[in-house]
mmCIF file of C-alpha atoms in Angstrom:
data_model
loop_
_atom_site.group_PDB
_atom_site.id
_atom_site.type_symbol
_atom_site.label_atom_id
_atom_site.label_comp_id
_atom_site.label_asym_id
_atom_site.label_seq_id
_atom_site.Cartn_x
_atom_site.Cartn_y
_atom_site.Cartn_z
ATOM 1 C CA MET P 109 -27.784 -29.283 -6.229
ATOM 2 C CA HIS P 110 -27.536 -33.197 -6.146
ATOM 3 C CA VAL P 111 -29.141 -33.021 -2.547
ATOM 4 C CA ALA P 112 -32.523 -32.388 -4.196
ATOM 5 C CA THR P 113 -32.641 -35.766 -5.771
ATOM 6 C CA LEU P 114 -30.114 -37.745 -3.459
ATOM 7 C CA LEU P 115 -31.950 -37.338 -0.117
ATOM 8 C CA ALA P 116 -35.389 -38.294 1.145
ATOM 9 C CA GLY P 117 -36.963 -38.173 4.792
ATOM 10 C CA GLU P 118 -37.540 -42.021 4.738
ATOM 11 C CA MET P 119 -33.784 -42.276 4.570
ATOM 12 C CA PHE P 120 -33.593 -41.343 8.250
ATOM 13 C CA GLU P 121 -34.693 -42.761 11.551
ATOM 14 C CA VAL P 122 -35.221 -40.337 14.237
ATOM 15 C CA GLU P 123 -35.215 -40.906 18.093
ATOM 16 C CA ILE P 124 -36.066 -38.265 20.769
ATOM 17 C CA GLU P 125 -35.593 -39.183 24.325
ATOM 18 C CA GLY P 126 -35.336 -42.767 23.534
ATOM 19 C CA ARG P 127 -38.582 -42.919 21.641
ATOM 20 C CA PRO P 128 -39.374 -43.175 17.907
ATOM 21 C CA ALA P 129 -39.826 -39.808 16.488
ATOM 22 C CA SER P 130 -40.187 -37.945 13.089
ATOM 23 C CA ILE P 131 -38.288 -35.532 11.352
ATOM 24 C CA ALA P 132 -41.194 -33.156 12.052
ATOM 25 C CA ASP P 133 -40.616 -33.522 15.865
ATOM 26 C CA ALA P 134 -36.797 -32.892 15.606
ATOM 27 C CA LEU P 135 -37.559 -29.737 13.629
ATOM 28 C CA PRO P 136 -41.052 -28.568 14.757
ATOM 29 C CA ASP P 137 -43.013 -26.215 12.839
ATOM 30 C CA TRP P 138 -40.645 -26.014 9.803
ATOM 31 C CA ASN P 139 -41.860 -23.437 7.309
ATOM 32 C CA LEU P 140 -40.987 -21.986 4.013
ATOM 33 C CA HIS P 141 -38.652 -19.486 5.053
ATOM 34 C CA ASP P 142 -36.494 -21.511 7.530
ATOM 35 C CA ARG P 143 -32.821 -21.357 6.899
ATOM 36 C CA PHE P 144 -30.278 -23.736 8.568
ATOM 37 C CA GLY P 145 -26.880 -22.627 9.987
ATOM 38 C CA LEU P 146 -24.038 -24.775 11.042
ATOM 39 C CA VAL P 147 -21.205 -23.287 13.067
ATOM 40 C CA ILE P 148 -17.824 -25.078 12.489
ATOM 41 C CA ASP P 149 -14.765 -24.725 14.592
ATOM 42 C CA GLU P 150 -12.805 -27.868 13.710
ATOM 43 C CA SER P 151 -11.145 -29.134 10.715
ATOM 44 C CA LEU P 152 -13.805 -30.971 8.852
ATOM 45 C CA GLY P 153 -15.884 -30.482 11.942
ATOM 46 C CA GLY P 154 -19.213 -30.180 10.119
ATOM 47 C CA VAL P 155 -19.365 -33.792 9.212
ATOM 48 C CA GLY P 156 -20.277 -34.326 12.725
ATOM 49 C CA ALA P 157 -23.682 -32.762 12.037
ATOM 50 C CA THR P 158 -24.365 -34.543 8.805
ATOM 51 C CA HIS P 159 -27.763 -36.173 9.620
ATOM 52 C CA LEU P 160 -29.062 -32.979 11.308
ATOM 53 C CA LEU P 161 -28.011 -30.950 8.268
ATOM 54 C CA GLN P 162 -29.440 -33.507 6.019
ATOM 55 C CA ILE P 163 -32.946 -33.813 7.565
ATOM 56 C CA ALA P 164 -32.954 -29.969 7.391
ATOM 57 C CA ILE P 165 -32.394 -30.153 3.598
ATOM 58 C CA THR P 166 -35.192 -32.692 3.089
ATOM 59 C CA SER P 167 -37.328 -30.391 5.113
ATOM 60 C CA PHE P 168 -36.438 -27.453 2.906
ATOM 61 C CA TYR P 169 -37.564 -29.222 -0.266
ATOM 62 C CA ASP P 170 -40.546 -31.314 1.334
ATOM 63 C CA ILE P 171 -42.303 -28.130 2.637
ATOM 64 C CA LYS P 172 -42.378 -26.881 -1.054
ATOM 65 C CA PRO P 173 -41.882 -29.846 -3.484
ATOM 66 C CA SER P 174 -41.548 -27.644 -6.662
ATOM 67 C CA ARG P 175 -38.098 -26.751 -5.334
ATOM 68 C CA ARG P 176 -36.959 -30.163 -6.252
ATOM 69 C CA ARG P 177 -38.647 -30.234 -9.625
ATOM 70 C CA GLU P 178 -39.459 -26.868 -11.323
ATOM 71 C CA LEU P 179 -37.374 -24.392 -9.460
ATOM 72 C CA LYS P 180 -34.225 -26.783 -8.686
ATOM 73 C CA ILE P 181 -32.801 -24.436 -6.139
ATOM 74 C CA TYR P 182 -30.227 -25.095 -3.672
ATOM 75 C CA PRO P 183 -31.240 -25.392 -0.147
ATOM 76 C CA GLU P 184 -31.189 -22.340 2.343
ATOM 77 C CA ILE P 185 -28.039 -23.550 4.381
ATOM 78 C CA TYR P 186 -24.912 -21.794 5.657
ATOM 79 C CA ALA P 187 -21.880 -22.850 7.193
ATOM 80 C CA PHE P 188 -19.899 -20.319 9.396
ATOM 81 C CA HIS P 189 -16.295 -21.231 9.628
ATOM 82 C CA ILE P 190 -14.629 -19.779 12.967
ATOM 83 C CA GLY P 191 -11.179 -18.516 13.006
ATOM 84 C CA LYS P 192 -10.269 -19.710 9.534
ATOM 85 C CA GLY P 193 -11.638 -22.281 7.024
ATOM 86 C CA HIS P 194 -12.063 -25.780 8.174
ATOM 87 C CA GLY P 195 -12.207 -27.497 4.727
ATOM 88 C CA ALA P 196 -14.872 -27.275 2.037
ATOM 89 C CA HIS P 197 -18.266 -28.386 2.812
ATOM 90 C CA ALA P 198 -19.769 -27.368 -0.254
ATOM 91 C CA PRO P 199 -20.471 -31.027 -1.263
ATOM 92 C CA TYR P 200 -23.503 -30.805 1.156
ATOM 93 C CA ASP P 201 -24.821 -28.081 -1.212
ATOM 94 C CA PHE P 202 -23.361 -25.081 0.727
ATOM 95 C CA TRP P 203 -23.344 -23.418 -2.658
ATOM 96 C CA PRO P 204 -22.610 -20.986 -4.205
ATOM 97 C CA ALA P 205 -19.365 -20.314 -2.170
ATOM 98 C CA ARG P 206 -21.004 -17.374 -0.221
ATOM 99 C CA ARG P 207 -22.849 -19.896 1.554
ATOM 100 C CA GLU P 208 -19.640 -20.918 3.483
ATOM 101 C CA VAL P 209 -18.730 -17.782 5.577
ATOM 102 C CA MET P 210 -15.216 -17.228 6.915
ATOM 103 C CA LEU P 211 -15.243 -15.467 10.172
ATOM 104 C CA SER P 212 -12.766 -14.396 12.798
ATOM 105 C CA THR P 213 -13.342 -15.817 16.392
ATOM 106 C CA ASP P 214 -15.175 -12.625 17.431
ATOM 107 C CA HIS P 215 -18.587 -14.027 19.025
ATOM 108 C CA ARG P 216 -20.018 -10.600 17.865
ATOM 109 C CA GLU P 217 -19.127 -10.797 14.324
ATOM 110 C CA ILE P 218 -20.242 -14.514 14.288
ATOM 111 C CA LEU P 219 -23.615 -13.481 15.524
ATOM 112 C CA ASP P 220 -23.758 -10.555 13.067
ATOM 113 C CA ALA P 221 -23.195 -13.141 10.197
ATOM 114 C CA ILE P 222 -25.934 -15.478 11.549
ATOM 115 C CA ASN P 223 -28.320 -12.645 11.903
ATOM 116 C CA ASP P 224 -27.444 -11.370 8.351
ATOM 117 C CA ARG P 225 -28.550 -14.534 6.701
ATOM 118 C CA GLY P 226 -31.578 -14.887 8.628
ATOM 119 C CA ILE P 227 -30.762 -18.263 10.279
ATOM 120 C CA THR P 228 -33.800 -19.800 12.048
ATOM 121 C CA ARG P 229 -32.304 -23.235 13.080
ATOM 122 C CA LEU P 230 -28.903 -23.272 14.509
ATOM 123 C CA ALA P 231 -26.299 -26.018 15.156
ATOM 124 C CA VAL P 232 -23.157 -25.110 17.342
ATOM 125 C CA PRO P 233 -20.290 -27.217 18.540
ATOM 126 C CA ASP P 234 -20.611 -29.036 21.897
ATOM 127 C CA ARG P 235 -18.155 -26.588 23.731
ATOM 128 C CA ALA P 236 -18.591 -25.171 27.052
ATOM 129 C CA PRO P 237 -20.772 -21.947 27.059
ATOM 130 C CA ARG P 238 -19.192 -18.784 28.155
ATOM 131 C CA ASP P 239 -20.484 -15.722 29.839
ATOM 132 C CA ILE P 240 -20.214 -13.285 27.209
ATOM 133 C CA GLN P 241 -21.864 -10.157 26.025
ATOM 134 C CA HIS P 242 -23.239 -9.865 22.548
ATOM 135 C CA ARG P 243 -24.589 -6.659 21.132
ATOM 136 C CA PRO P 244 -28.002 -6.351 23.024
ATOM 137 C CA LYS P 245 -30.086 -5.478 19.808
ATOM 138 C CA GLU P 246 -28.193 -8.372 17.822
ATOM 139 C CA GLU P 247 -28.963 -10.853 20.666
ATOM 140 C CA ASP P 248 -32.471 -9.907 20.821
ATOM 141 C CA ALA P 249 -32.889 -10.339 17.059
ATOM 142 C CA ALA P 250 -31.587 -13.767 17.132
ATOM 143 C CA LEU P 251 -33.647 -14.701 20.123
ATOM 144 C CA ASP P 252 -36.732 -13.566 18.341
ATOM 145 C CA ARG P 253 -36.006 -15.375 15.055
ATOM 146 C CA ILE P 254 -34.091 -18.558 15.771
ATOM 147 C CA VAL P 255 -36.639 -21.466 16.505
ATOM 148 C CA SER P 256 -34.563 -24.387 17.195
ATOM 149 C CA ALA P 257 -30.795 -24.754 18.472
ATOM 150 C CA PHE P 258 -28.670 -27.910 18.764
ATOM 151 C CA ALA P 259 -25.388 -28.967 20.172
ATOM 152 C CA TYR P 260 -23.419 -31.424 17.983
ATOM 153 C CA HIS P 261 -19.968 -32.773 18.179
ATOM 154 C CA PRO P 262 -17.434 -33.131 15.163
ATOM 155 C CA SER P 263 -17.246 -36.741 15.997
ATOM 156 C CA GLY P 264 -21.004 -37.145 15.446
ATOM 157 C CA ARG P 265 -21.771 -38.062 19.140
ATOM 158 C CA VAL P 266 -22.460 -35.703 21.983
ATOM 159 C CA ALA P 267 -22.581 -36.288 25.798
ATOM 160 C CA ASN P 268 -26.021 -36.791 27.150
ATOM 161 C CA PRO P 269 -27.855 -36.531 23.757
ATOM 162 C CA ASP P 270 -31.692 -36.379 23.540
ATOM 163 C CA ILE P 271 -32.035 -36.741 19.769
ATOM 164 C CA ARG P 272 -30.595 -39.400 17.766
ATOM 165 C CA ILE P 273 -30.711 -39.462 13.948
ATOM 166 C CA ALA P 274 -29.721 -42.773 11.931
ATOM 167 C CA GLY P 275 -29.148 -43.121 8.321
ATOM 168 C CA LYS P 276 -31.042 -46.027 6.898
ATOM 169 C CA ASP P 277 -29.714 -45.904 3.373
ATOM 170 C CA LYS P 278 -25.987 -45.808 2.411
ATOM 171 C CA ARG P 279 -26.657 -42.766 0.210
ATOM 172 C CA THR P 280 -26.746 -40.851 3.471
ATOM 173 C CA GLU P 281 -22.961 -41.154 3.605
ATOM 174 C CA TYR P 282 -22.353 -39.685 0.118
ATOM 175 C CA ASN P 283 -22.066 -36.129 1.082
ATOM 176 C CA PRO P 284 -19.776 -36.602 4.301
ATOM 177 C CA GLY P 285 -17.531 -38.858 2.110
ATOM 178 C CA ARG P 286 -17.211 -36.071 -0.531
ATOM 179 C CA VAL P 287 -16.319 -33.531 2.180
ATOM 180 C CA LEU P 288 -13.811 -35.877 3.663
ATOM 181 C CA ARG P 289 -12.362 -36.842 0.516
ATOM 182 C CA PRO P 290 -13.322 -34.163 -2.201
ATOM 183 C CA VAL P 291 -13.583 -35.169 -5.968
ATOM 184 C CA TYR P 292 -12.427 -32.705 -8.385
ATOM 185 C CA ALA P 293 -14.431 -34.142 -11.229
ATOM 186 C CA ALA P 294 -16.154 -31.164 -12.650
ATOM 187 C CA THR P 295 -14.995 -30.336 -16.056
ATOM 188 C CA PRO P 296 -16.243 -27.670 -18.445
ATOM 189 C CA ARG P 297 -18.648 -29.058 -21.096
ATOM 190 C CA PRO P 298 -18.621 -27.996 -24.852
ATOM 191 C CA ALA P 299 -21.042 -24.940 -25.305
ATOM 192 C CA ALA P 300 -23.552 -27.265 -27.437
ATOM 193 C CA ALA P 301 -23.692 -29.773 -24.428
ATOM 194 C CA ALA P 302 -24.055 -27.229 -21.656
ATOM 195 C CA PRO P 303 -26.916 -27.882 -19.525
ATOM 196 C CA LYS P 304 -29.952 -25.312 -19.378
ATOM 197 C CA ARG P 305 -29.133 -24.864 -15.721
ATOM 198 C CA LEU P 306 -25.585 -25.099 -14.409
ATOM 199 C CA VAL P 307 -25.237 -27.237 -11.354
ATOM 200 C CA LYS P 308 -22.150 -27.177 -9.134
ATOM 201 C CA GLU P 309 -20.733 -30.344 -10.138
ATOM 202 C CA THR P 310 -20.110 -28.868 -13.840
ATOM 203 C CA ASP P 311 -19.271 -25.520 -12.625
ATOM 204 C CA PRO P 312 -15.458 -24.832 -12.649
ATOM 205 C CA SER P 313 -15.782 -22.190 -9.928
ATOM 206 C CA TYR P 314 -16.801 -25.295 -7.574
ATOM 207 C CA VAL P 315 -13.867 -27.153 -8.440
ATOM 208 C CA ASN P 316 -11.783 -23.935 -7.880
ATOM 209 C CA TRP P 317 -13.506 -23.592 -4.496
ATOM 210 C CA LEU P 318 -12.623 -26.897 -3.401
ATOM 211 C CA ARG P 319 -9.044 -26.433 -4.378
ATOM 212 C CA GLU P 320 -9.001 -23.033 -2.539
ATOM 213 C CA ARG P 321 -10.100 -24.860 0.787
ATOM 214 C CA ASP P 322 -7.761 -27.728 0.355
ATOM 215 C CA ASN P 323 -5.086 -26.203 2.338
ATOM 216 C CA ASP P 324 -7.442 -25.414 5.224
ATOM 217 C CA VAL P 325 -6.826 -28.999 6.263
ATOM 218 C CA THR P 326 -3.773 -31.082 6.667
ATOM 219 C CA GLU P 327 -3.557 -34.575 5.415
ATOM 220 C CA GLU P 328 -3.241 -35.795 9.170
ATOM 221 C CA GLU P 329 -6.478 -33.821 10.021
ATOM 222 C CA ARG P 330 -8.334 -35.390 7.093
ATOM 223 C CA ALA P 331 -7.374 -38.747 7.756
ATOM 224 C CA PHE P 332 -8.186 -38.607 11.215
ATOM 225 C CA ALA P 333 -11.664 -37.111 10.549
ATOM 226 C CA GLU P 334 -11.855 -40.005 8.007
ATOM 227 C CA ARG P 335 -11.139 -42.677 10.505
ATOM 228 C CA ARG P 336 -13.443 -41.185 13.032
ATOM 229 C CA ARG P 337 -16.348 -41.312 10.529
ATOM 230 C CA GLU P 338 -15.632 -44.867 9.385
ATOM 231 C CA SER P 339 -15.575 -45.926 13.071
ATOM 232 C CA LEU P 340 -19.354 -44.902 13.458
ATOM 233 C CA LYS P 341 -20.477 -47.014 10.398
ATOM 234 C CA ARG P 342 -22.465 -50.127 10.804
ATOM 235 C CA ASP P 343 -23.449 -51.600 7.562
ATOM 236 C CA GLY P 344 -22.380 -48.455 5.791
ATOM 237 C CA VAL P 345 -24.721 -46.122 7.740
ATOM 238 C CA VAL P 346 -24.034 -43.999 10.596
ATOM 239 C CA THR P 347 -26.067 -43.110 13.704
ATOM 240 C CA GLU P 348 -25.504 -39.395 14.979
ATOM 241 C CA SER P 349 -26.638 -37.800 18.295
ATOM 242 C CA TYR P 350 -27.458 -34.331 19.353
ATOM 243 C CA ARG P 351 -28.740 -32.236 22.353
ATOM 244 C CA ARG P 352 -31.334 -29.634 21.960
ATOM 245 C CA ILE P 353 -30.364 -26.473 23.708
ATOM 246 C CA ALA P 354 -32.100 -23.170 24.303
ATOM 247 C CA VAL P 355 -31.149 -20.439 21.606
ATOM 248 C CA SER P 356 -29.692 -18.321 24.614
ATOM 249 C CA GLU P 357 -27.199 -21.084 25.360
ATOM 250 C CA ALA P 358 -26.374 -21.617 21.641
ATOM 251 C CA LEU P 359 -25.384 -17.965 21.582
ATOM 252 C CA LYS P 360 -23.018 -18.283 24.592
ATOM 253 C CA ARG P 361 -21.249 -21.154 22.674
ATOM 254 C CA LEU P 362 -20.314 -18.719 19.908
ATOM 255 C CA ALA P 363 -17.284 -17.687 21.926
ATOM 256 C CA SER P 364 -16.016 -21.156 22.517
ATOM 257 C CA THR P 365 -12.985 -20.693 20.299
ATOM 258 C CA ASP P 366 -12.061 -17.140 21.416
#
């Protein structure tokens, strides 16, 4: 749950349609019950949506500051891995492990999972949409509930973007760095020294999850993703781009890996 203290809104600079904007402009009408969903279809692909995910996390805490202080809860974020696991994204605080959902490539199963978790803001890979048929009531439920949808690319840059999000603080690269190169640092503490609230970094099950997901990604894939991220860095920070899309279009992209 380090993101509660690691990230703050002032660490990001937002631009919409070429003009300075705010996080609230990118995620309009954010409320207490918003939940962010990230669809991942490529090895370590979620890294390309780092800043969008991280401004959603800051919005989750800023809308109710007690979540950072008194409650100390993990953000309501969910990763949907399509076809197979694509590497642990838990360092972003997709935790406990149930928040990384392993799914088939069946677009109906994917939408079921998104609906089951009440996702209200959805990011999907920038793949070609397909003319598919969801279960009618499931599609209607998603259209009724999801407020914002975005196309992202695993590289961090999409074609024809209308939103750019720049990191202004090198700490905005902490999470992607831990996803690209997991650190198996958690060790059980003696009972007398155990923290009042167990956090994932000191939870043996977190290390077990990182190791379980390690075989999702080859060393070549990991090195490629790492080089790709490094190529975007300027003075240790990254600017990413996204494209806002209609929710109906986002749902058609759920079949992009069938």
